[in-house]
Amino acid sequence: MYFDKTVPDLRVDGKCVREMSAAEFFRKTWEAVKLVPEGKAAIDTFDYVNVTDLAYLLPGCDNIRFTTEIEPGGSEGVYLDIGVCYTLDGESETKLYLATIKTLDDGAGGFMNMGIAAGLWLYYANAAYNYSFDW
């Protein structure tokens, strides 16, 4: 995978990390989404970004996938759930929710903005993880 210069470098002192806080990982990769004009425009329409405050560690392992789920909000708006699934033993999968994002725009524009943010975040999360973690 080709990584462009906007991919966050999460390494410490130039060395790959073994693990880091899931919230810290999300925040750093979310900042990269804001650097893309379309990403910033989409984010500016969101009502809130709620980042998990749990002290989960994001493990350095090769059985990991980042997830995004866009859902109608029921009574109002659209939600984007961002998470990570991984397995350490090759069998049982663990899913961590990293953030929930909401917009009150429940029309096509709201879904499109969530899709833009989700796609960019997936790109940056995968690139930063593959570049910065030692697994």
Coordinates of C-alpha atoms in Angstrom, one line a residue, residues 26-103:
F26 CA -8.4 7.6 16.9
R27 CA -7.6 11.2 17.7
K28 CA -4.4 11.2 15.7
T29 CA -5.9 9.6 12.6
W30 CA -9.0 11.8 12.9
E31 CA -6.7 14.9 12.8
A32 CA -5.4 13.6 9.4
V33 CA -8.9 13.4 8.0
K34 CA -9.3 17.1 8.8
L35 CA -6.3 17.9 6.6
V36 CA -8.2 16.8 3.5
P37 CA -10.5 19.6 2.3
E38 CA -13.4 17.2 1.7
G39 CA -12.8 15.7 5.1
K40 CA -12.8 19.0 6.9
A41 CA -15.9 20.1 5.0
A42 CA -17.7 16.9 6.1
I43 CA -16.5 17.2 9.7
D44 CA -17.7 20.8 9.9
T45 CA -21.3 19.6 9.5
F46 CA -21.2 17.1 12.4
D47 CA -22.9 17.9 15.7
Y48 CA -20.5 15.9 17.9
V49 CA -17.7 13.4 17.9
N50 CA -17.7 11.3 21.0
V51 CA -14.4 9.5 21.5
T52 CA -14.3 6.5 23.9
D53 CA -12.7 7.3 27.2
L54 CA -12.0 3.7 28.1
A55 CA -8.3 3.0 28.5
Y56 CA -8.2 0.2 25.9
L57 CA -4.9 -0.5 24.3
L58 CA -4.8 -1.0 20.5
P59 CA -2.6 -4.0 20.1
G60 CA 0.1 -4.4 17.5
C61 CA -1.0 -7.6 15.7
D62 CA -1.6 -8.7 12.1
N63 CA -5.2 -9.8 12.6
I64 CA -6.8 -6.4 12.8
R65 CA -9.4 -4.6 10.8
F66 CA -10.9 -1.2 11.2
T67 CA -14.7 -0.7 10.9
T68 CA -17.2 2.0 10.2
E69 CA -20.9 1.7 10.4
I70 CA -23.3 4.4 9.1
E71 CA -26.8 4.2 10.6
P72 CA -29.9 6.4 10.5
G73 CA -30.4 7.9 14.0
G74 CA -34.0 6.7 14.5
S75 CA -35.7 9.9 15.6
E76 CA -33.1 12.3 14.2
G77 CA -29.9 12.5 12.2
V78 CA -27.3 10.0 11.1
Y79 CA -24.6 8.2 13.2
L80 CA -21.2 6.9 12.3
D81 CA -19.7 4.3 14.6
I82 CA -15.9 3.8 14.3
G83 CA -14.3 0.7 15.7
V84 CA -11.6 -1.9 15.4
C85 CA -11.8 -5.7 15.4
Y86 CA -8.8 -7.9 16.2
T87 CA -7.9 -11.4 17.3
L88 CA -4.9 -12.2 19.4
D89 CA -5.4 -16.0 19.4
G90 CA -6.5 -16.5 15.8
E91 CA -10.0 -17.5 16.8
S92 CA -12.0 -15.2 19.0
E93 CA -12.6 -11.6 17.8
T94 CA -12.7 -8.6 20.0
K95 CA -14.4 -5.4 18.9
L96 CA -13.6 -2.0 20.4
Y97 CA -15.7 1.1 19.6
L98 CA -13.4 4.1 19.2
A99 CA -15.9 6.8 18.5
T100 CA -19.5 7.7 17.7
I101 CA -20.1 10.7 15.4
K102 CA -23.5 12.4 14.8
T103 CA -25.0 14.8 12.4

